[in-house]
XYZ file of C-alpha atoms in Angstrom:
505
model
C -7.650 20.958 -22.693
C -9.176 21.712 -26.091
C -8.273 25.659 -25.608
C -4.694 24.630 -24.465
C -4.166 22.439 -27.503
C -5.041 25.163 -29.792
C -2.514 27.409 -27.800
C -0.004 24.683 -28.751
C -0.817 25.153 -32.284
C -2.433 21.637 -32.635
C -3.727 21.560 -36.144
C -6.239 18.911 -36.042
C -8.166 20.424 -32.942
C -9.619 22.769 -35.648
C -11.674 19.754 -37.131
C -13.759 19.589 -33.495
C -15.375 22.978 -34.520
C -18.375 22.267 -36.757
C -19.709 25.674 -38.153
C -18.591 27.423 -34.627
C -21.590 25.356 -33.054
C -19.856 22.136 -31.811
C -16.801 23.303 -29.905
C -16.460 20.028 -27.816
C -15.523 22.014 -24.878
C -18.647 21.447 -22.750
C -18.996 19.457 -19.709
C -20.882 16.661 -21.591
C -17.955 16.622 -24.097
C -15.325 16.141 -21.262
C -17.363 13.133 -20.116
C -17.397 11.467 -23.526
C -13.528 11.980 -23.786
C -13.226 10.696 -20.318
C -15.219 7.490 -21.121
C -13.309 6.962 -24.355
C -9.975 7.193 -22.507
C -11.146 4.974 -19.924
C -12.752 2.225 -22.663
C -9.125 2.508 -24.229
C -7.428 1.801 -21.056
C -9.704 -1.024 -20.032
C -9.193 -2.694 -23.400
C -5.484 -2.522 -23.062
C -5.638 -4.046 -19.671
C -8.156 -6.923 -20.798
C -5.650 -7.637 -23.363
C -2.884 -8.196 -21.074
C -4.859 -10.289 -18.987
C -5.867 -12.422 -21.774
C -2.496 -13.311 -22.892
C -1.632 -14.280 -19.489
C -1.661 -17.993 -18.655
C -3.027 -17.229 -15.066
C -4.355 -14.631 -12.756
C -5.790 -13.944 -9.175
C -8.884 -12.055 -8.250
C -9.083 -9.758 -5.428
C -12.729 -8.866 -4.271
C -14.271 -6.856 -1.577
C -17.777 -5.612 -0.585
C -18.676 -2.165 0.309
C -21.733 0.478 0.636
C -21.567 3.574 -1.195
C -22.787 6.907 0.064
C -26.409 6.287 -1.828
C -26.720 2.813 0.300
C -26.060 0.715 -2.708
C -24.228 -2.599 -2.248
C -21.009 -2.736 -4.477
C -18.481 -5.345 -5.030
C -15.223 -4.160 -6.397
C -12.729 -6.692 -8.435
C -9.143 -6.304 -9.326
C -7.007 -8.756 -11.198
C -3.461 -9.412 -10.309
C -1.254 -11.074 -13.224
C 2.320 -11.308 -14.318
C 3.316 -9.321 -17.470
C 5.393 -10.629 -20.274
C 8.438 -9.199 -18.894
C 7.628 -11.094 -15.433
C 6.535 -7.991 -13.523
C 3.345 -8.434 -11.323
C 0.608 -6.309 -11.778
C -2.629 -5.421 -10.185
C -5.532 -3.892 -12.432
C -8.945 -2.860 -11.482
C -11.315 -4.959 -13.268
C -14.794 -3.831 -12.346
C -17.174 -2.215 -9.758
C -20.400 -4.072 -9.660
C -23.621 -2.783 -8.082
C -25.148 -5.780 -6.343
C -28.952 -5.412 -6.925
C -30.044 -8.563 -5.036
C -30.948 -7.784 -1.391
C -29.635 -11.026 -0.090
C -26.192 -10.318 -1.401
C -25.043 -14.066 -0.243
C -22.330 -16.222 -1.506
C -24.296 -17.640 -4.554
C -25.186 -13.918 -5.529
C -21.785 -12.639 -5.275
C -19.942 -15.651 -7.079
C -22.587 -15.040 -10.000
C -21.485 -11.477 -10.075
C -17.870 -12.444 -9.996
C -18.439 -15.292 -12.973
C -20.300 -12.690 -15.230
C -17.691 -10.093 -14.557
C -14.857 -12.565 -15.758
C -16.931 -13.844 -18.673
C -18.042 -10.717 -20.034
C -14.369 -9.725 -20.285
C -13.628 -12.884 -22.148
C -11.568 -14.617 -19.477
C -11.752 -18.087 -18.231
C -12.550 -18.697 -14.740
C -10.383 -21.768 -14.925
C -7.231 -19.206 -15.103
C -7.888 -17.883 -11.670
C -5.253 -19.324 -9.538
C -5.716 -17.265 -6.300
C -8.568 -15.635 -4.771
C -8.229 -12.752 -2.153
C -10.879 -11.502 0.273
C -10.953 -9.924 3.598
C -11.999 -13.133 5.188
C -15.686 -12.472 5.846
C -17.859 -15.782 6.225
C -19.770 -14.991 3.119
C -16.456 -14.951 1.120
C -14.429 -17.879 2.694
C -17.144 -20.191 4.143
C -15.735 -23.587 4.006
C -19.189 -25.211 2.229
C -20.547 -22.765 0.336
C -18.415 -19.243 0.380
C -17.498 -17.442 -2.525
C -13.845 -18.876 -2.381
C -15.214 -22.600 -2.402
C -17.255 -21.890 -5.321
C -14.468 -20.242 -7.291
C -12.346 -23.164 -6.432
C -14.978 -25.508 -7.592
C -14.488 -24.090 -11.207
C -10.651 -23.802 -10.602
C -9.488 -26.566 -8.634
C -5.801 -25.320 -8.224
C -6.871 -21.976 -6.982
C -6.335 -21.368 -3.395
C -8.142 -18.762 -1.158
C -6.293 -16.081 0.793
C -7.248 -14.136 3.821
C -5.893 -10.526 3.448
C -2.972 -10.441 5.713
C -3.626 -6.657 6.589
C -7.301 -7.509 7.608
C -5.819 -10.384 9.480
C -3.291 -8.095 11.212
C -6.220 -5.591 12.080
C -7.944 -8.666 13.857
C -4.642 -9.294 15.801
C -4.491 -5.677 17.185
C -8.026 -4.772 17.642
C -8.526 -7.737 20.048
C -5.636 -7.393 21.893
C -7.347 -4.646 24.296
C -10.922 -6.334 23.932
C -10.971 -7.966 27.420
C -8.846 -5.171 29.124
C -11.260 -2.659 30.727
C -8.850 0.324 31.198
C -7.652 -0.005 27.381
C -11.135 0.399 26.262
C -11.990 3.406 28.596
C -8.388 4.747 27.121
C -9.517 4.237 23.434
C -12.834 5.887 24.569
C -11.103 9.076 26.101
C -9.201 9.545 23.002
C -12.284 9.241 20.824
C -13.905 11.734 23.151
C -11.032 14.220 22.774
C -11.541 14.092 19.051
C -15.073 15.225 18.960
C -14.502 17.560 21.607
C -12.047 19.534 19.586
C -13.373 18.375 16.172
C -17.142 19.067 16.825
C -19.375 21.486 15.047
C -18.774 23.816 17.864
C -14.778 23.190 18.375
C -13.629 26.336 16.287
C -12.944 28.343 19.320
C -11.502 25.344 21.450
C -8.953 24.492 18.519
C -7.862 28.074 18.693
C -7.565 28.309 22.367
C -5.546 25.034 22.383
C -3.292 26.174 19.495
C -2.550 29.592 21.650
C -1.701 27.501 24.691
C 0.596 25.352 22.667
C 2.243 28.505 21.321
C 2.802 29.950 24.917
C 4.091 26.442 26.332
C 6.454 26.480 23.469
C 4.973 23.192 22.288
C 4.238 21.449 18.896
C 1.196 22.346 16.988
C -0.615 19.300 17.020
C -4.161 18.790 15.969
C -5.983 16.068 17.683
C -6.781 12.927 15.720
C -9.686 10.668 15.312
C -9.266 7.087 16.886
C -10.251 4.224 15.137
C -9.687 0.836 17.103
C -9.667 -1.287 14.093
C -7.431 1.043 11.988
C -4.174 1.142 14.089
C -2.473 3.849 11.892
C -5.254 6.278 12.969
C -5.057 4.746 16.629
C -1.258 5.433 16.430
C -1.707 8.869 15.160
C -4.392 9.659 17.717
C -1.886 8.516 20.462
C 0.920 10.545 19.233
C -1.112 13.627 18.785
C -2.444 13.488 22.676
C 1.241 12.465 23.742
C 2.834 15.510 22.179
C 0.157 17.728 23.115
C -0.578 16.581 26.704
C 0.788 19.498 28.747
C -1.171 21.810 26.482
C -4.494 19.687 27.051
C -3.960 19.590 30.715
C -3.380 23.440 30.727
C -6.476 23.869 28.362
C -8.923 21.831 30.872
C -7.452 23.758 33.822
C -8.777 26.906 32.618
C -12.379 25.472 32.085
C -14.707 24.676 35.140
C -17.494 22.974 33.212
C -18.076 19.134 34.092
C -16.666 17.757 30.764
C -13.270 19.571 31.134
C -13.023 18.445 34.916
C -13.702 14.861 33.475
C -10.972 15.122 30.653
C -8.608 16.650 33.229
C -9.045 13.864 35.746
C -8.530 11.310 32.948
C -5.366 12.861 31.391
C -3.646 13.512 34.862
C -4.474 10.048 35.912
C -0.961 8.092 36.380
C -2.311 4.952 34.630
C -3.513 7.083 31.719
C 0.036 8.584 31.245
C 1.707 5.060 31.803
C -0.547 3.644 29.133
C -0.047 6.605 26.873
C 4.010 5.840 27.044
C 3.299 2.044 26.639
C 1.374 2.633 23.484
C 3.744 5.065 22.242
C 6.433 2.440 22.345
C 4.350 -0.273 20.285
C 1.830 1.384 18.155
C 4.401 3.082 15.898
C 5.728 -0.611 14.947
C 1.972 -1.918 14.548
C 1.282 0.822 12.266
C 4.551 0.292 10.145
C 3.764 -3.424 9.986
C 0.330 -2.625 8.970
C 1.695 -0.439 6.087
C 4.134 -3.472 5.292
C 1.120 -5.602 4.719
C -0.908 -3.212 2.763
C 1.588 -2.969 -0.062
C 0.731 -3.779 -3.464
C 3.781 -6.078 -4.027
C 4.162 -7.732 -0.674
C 7.376 -9.603 -0.458
C 6.193 -12.779 1.541
C 9.916 -13.553 2.373
C 10.164 -10.496 4.410
C 6.964 -11.137 6.213
C 8.172 -13.209 8.844
C 11.373 -11.298 9.799
C 8.976 -8.280 10.153
C 6.745 -10.145 12.409
C 9.770 -11.336 14.619
C 10.815 -7.788 15.032
C 7.642 -6.349 15.955
C 7.243 -9.314 18.660
C 10.625 -8.387 20.264
C 9.474 -4.659 20.504
C 6.482 -5.966 22.312
C 8.502 -7.925 24.581
C 10.663 -5.031 25.118
C 7.852 -2.847 26.092
C 6.277 -5.444 28.569
C 9.564 -5.218 30.335
C 9.461 -1.764 30.341
C 12.930 -1.275 28.695
C 11.439 0.588 25.775
C 12.193 4.136 24.903
C 9.245 6.189 25.956
C 8.581 4.093 29.178
C 12.331 4.991 29.819
C 11.555 8.256 29.020
C 8.495 8.234 31.570
C 10.720 7.140 34.575
C 13.138 9.749 33.842
C 10.708 12.723 33.622
C 8.438 11.491 36.710
C 9.116 13.525 39.790
C 8.019 12.893 43.456
C 7.290 16.127 45.313
C 5.740 16.193 48.699
C 4.421 12.613 48.242
C 2.859 13.631 45.094
C 3.892 12.157 41.612
C 4.540 14.941 38.929
C 4.829 14.773 35.129
C 5.886 17.897 33.001
C 5.042 20.102 36.127
C 1.640 18.685 36.358
C 0.477 16.586 39.417
C -0.793 13.037 38.830
C -3.228 11.200 40.553
C -2.352 7.823 41.488
C -5.484 6.157 43.255
C -5.311 4.682 46.534
C -1.377 4.357 46.869
C 1.481 4.130 44.180
C 2.233 0.616 44.993
C -1.272 -1.014 44.141
C -1.445 1.354 41.108
C 1.930 0.288 40.047
C 0.775 -3.473 40.188
C -2.671 -2.645 38.567
C -0.198 -1.207 35.559
C 1.920 -4.129 35.584
C -1.125 -6.503 34.894
C -2.649 -4.207 32.103
C 0.883 -3.816 30.424
C 1.554 -7.943 30.866
C -1.839 -8.858 29.706
C -1.823 -6.297 26.533
C 1.608 -7.555 25.450
C 1.160 -11.362 25.983
C -2.248 -10.906 23.863
C -0.700 -9.140 21.065
C 2.129 -11.609 20.754
C -0.471 -14.702 21.109
C -2.690 -13.127 18.383
C 0.255 -12.764 16.190
C 1.360 -16.261 16.498
C -2.303 -17.411 16.550
C -3.074 -15.781 13.006
C 0.425 -16.080 11.729
C 1.718 -19.098 13.076
C 5.354 -20.202 12.290
C 4.952 -23.669 12.345
C 1.710 -24.077 10.119
C 2.850 -23.969 6.404
C 0.387 -23.467 3.908
C 0.526 -23.452 0.142
C 0.407 -19.652 0.182
C 3.078 -19.375 2.837
C 5.416 -21.829 1.496
C 6.020 -19.709 -1.234
C 8.722 -17.653 0.881
C 11.506 -20.103 -0.125
C 11.658 -18.221 -3.561
C 13.378 -15.447 -1.598
C 16.359 -17.848 -1.057
C 17.898 -15.000 1.374
C 19.843 -17.624 3.814
C 21.748 -19.582 1.249
C 25.008 -17.819 1.590
C 24.925 -18.377 5.335
C 24.275 -22.280 4.965
C 26.721 -25.354 4.679
C 26.559 -27.117 1.286
C 24.433 -29.902 2.929
C 21.902 -27.475 4.670
C 21.688 -25.587 1.014
C 20.529 -29.124 -0.413
C 18.184 -29.534 2.065
C 16.522 -25.718 2.144
C 13.116 -25.386 0.857
C 12.352 -29.107 0.624
C 9.580 -29.183 3.127
C 7.927 -26.183 1.456
C 8.451 -27.518 -2.075
C 6.608 -30.803 -1.139
C 3.646 -28.703 -0.140
C 3.565 -26.610 -2.991
C 3.913 -29.670 -5.321
C 1.342 -31.643 -3.324
C -1.173 -28.952 -4.520
C 0.240 -27.922 -7.993
C 1.820 -31.096 -9.007
C -1.143 -33.381 -9.356
C -4.425 -33.469 -10.742
C -7.199 -31.979 -8.774
C -10.902 -32.749 -9.313
C -13.709 -30.710 -7.945
C -17.351 -31.052 -8.295
C -16.849 -32.872 -11.686
C -14.159 -30.343 -13.095
C -10.712 -31.585 -13.343
C -7.590 -29.687 -13.304
C -4.319 -31.148 -14.761
C -0.981 -30.989 -12.877
C 0.435 -27.626 -13.316
C 4.197 -28.796 -13.173
C 6.120 -31.888 -13.032
C 7.036 -32.856 -9.684
C 10.185 -34.583 -10.306
C 11.516 -32.044 -12.593
C 10.514 -29.287 -10.380
C 12.431 -30.400 -7.370
C 15.629 -30.750 -9.819
C 15.074 -27.115 -11.173
C 14.774 -25.768 -7.484
C 18.208 -27.403 -6.751
C 19.706 -25.988 -10.047
C 18.168 -22.619 -9.142
C 19.801 -22.513 -5.932
C 23.164 -22.996 -7.532
C 22.492 -20.392 -10.037
C 21.577 -17.712 -7.558
C 24.968 -18.398 -5.713
C 27.064 -18.528 -8.577
C 25.503 -15.465 -10.533
C 25.433 -13.503 -7.256
C 21.885 -12.588 -7.997
C 20.433 -10.077 -5.231
C 18.037 -11.555 -2.797
C 16.792 -8.671 -1.055
C 13.914 -8.162 -3.469
C 11.982 -11.530 -4.624
C 10.161 -10.093 -7.350
C 13.453 -9.056 -8.829
C 15.235 -12.380 -8.155
C 12.274 -14.159 -9.854
C 12.513 -11.769 -12.970
C 16.236 -12.536 -13.254
C 15.579 -16.332 -13.229
C 12.860 -15.793 -15.658
C 14.698 -13.741 -17.906
C 17.970 -15.830 -18.249
C 17.084 -19.053 -17.354
C 13.345 -19.738 -18.195
C 14.346 -22.645 -20.909
C 16.336 -24.267 -18.126
C 13.728 -23.828 -15.357
C 10.277 -24.228 -16.934
C 8.469 -25.880 -14.051
C 9.826 -23.690 -11.528
C 9.053 -20.529 -13.622
C 5.368 -21.797 -13.310
C 5.357 -21.709 -9.421
C 7.490 -18.232 -9.555
C 4.547 -16.899 -11.545
C 1.920 -18.181 -8.891
C 3.983 -16.645 -6.029
C 4.023 -13.425 -7.689
C 0.144 -13.415 -8.395
C -0.981 -14.421 -5.039
C -3.384 -11.855 -3.523
C -1.565 -11.679 -0.062
C -3.546 -8.442 0.558
C -6.716 -6.761 -0.754
C -5.790 -3.296 0.299
C -6.256 -2.401 -3.516
C -9.966 -2.956 -3.158
C -10.091 -0.706 -0.188
C -8.223 2.172 -2.150
C -10.719 1.321 -5.025
C -13.723 2.028 -2.951
C -12.136 5.578 -1.651
C -11.855 6.628 -5.480
C -15.548 5.207 -5.844
C -16.906 7.273 -2.936
C -15.070 10.648 -4.520
C -16.558 9.774 -8.122
C -19.894 9.226 -6.977
C -19.717 12.505 -4.768
C -18.641 14.423 -7.809
C -21.574 12.827 -10.138
C -23.932 13.718 -7.345
C -22.648 17.245 -7.257
C -23.017 17.618 -10.995
């Protein structure tokens, strides 16, 4: 960079050289420059957070490659222009081997205090839902709420959804065997001795004029990776069968038997109908700025797709029925014979049981972990989207959001005392209800867009904050709620890279 600045004829860069000895172009100088840049960035972020009335904290634990326990903390805050921002705060090494709730809370308290923040400003606490974080009696979230009574704890929606999907096949033996086969395929073609295997598979794919697809790693709790693994096997199925037919060792025979099993092929197509939608939903829940009003319709759409797959009316299952052929009492798919067990009728019944159980469990898990009826303080914020107003009668518009507003005001509209700490009401309940009714009229009359809650709330703040002071406070809370902690996961990824670079140096 220094040499580049010289080429650009930056005059002051010459001041870096002292008697031609100190050129500031060494690796140590580069680290100093980086440290100064980092300090300037952090100082700017701290000032922004200090100027805010409230913020949320997102935390997660991990173990780095040197087996040290780490806790990463992010802060979510609304800036002066009413845009929600998520900032990295600190990555703390937990030296205490206990690493219990008391130790973690102390680390958070020190981190917030050292930056000059007041823990009373913490109005939302996001975590992965581990018991040490959300334990009712002594978890980290409980301790934070004792210091800031109006704070609410949120179990990351992305983590909750991972539990929904990973537990769907937990009690279905064939589904577990299917996942193991995908995992074994990855290690067979991705292991240390896999170079020749990969090349041979690629040659077969070229000969069969098939797609050049690499076998992907399968993670049962990371459904984006699981979806990619299923997609890879689906697209290269014929090439894989051909590859394993060319080898007679026991491992290849075992793979060939599994891949040409009628149940395996059927479940492969079932998952092709469901997993892409599951992966897409997972991505939605990992967005930094989740639009809480869009979550419910997205889940409704996902459940509809699962119900369609359960009835075998979905795209890939219909495709399978079209491509299956019966020749000499043998079921064939893509020119390869399939094994169907004792008889096709019994196997079809077993498949129906697997399909129904898997789909029913998926839907039940979604409804259990994201219930429609159960309204919490966090979920009540969805009324700020105001999307259905245009399709309602005047009477229905008047009643829209009343139940949710009551829940919000029950929490934020009254004084709360915990462990001797008293937090005064954050809004005036009576005025807040009046302002909400007024806001609905303003949104309709001004024809404000309602496809983006963040934008809508910014418009209300920009042009109507004097008219809607109490509602603006709730809008601020809505925008800082930590509905996901994927930022922490991404932060740990950066931590692993930087740690590796440090050790390499």
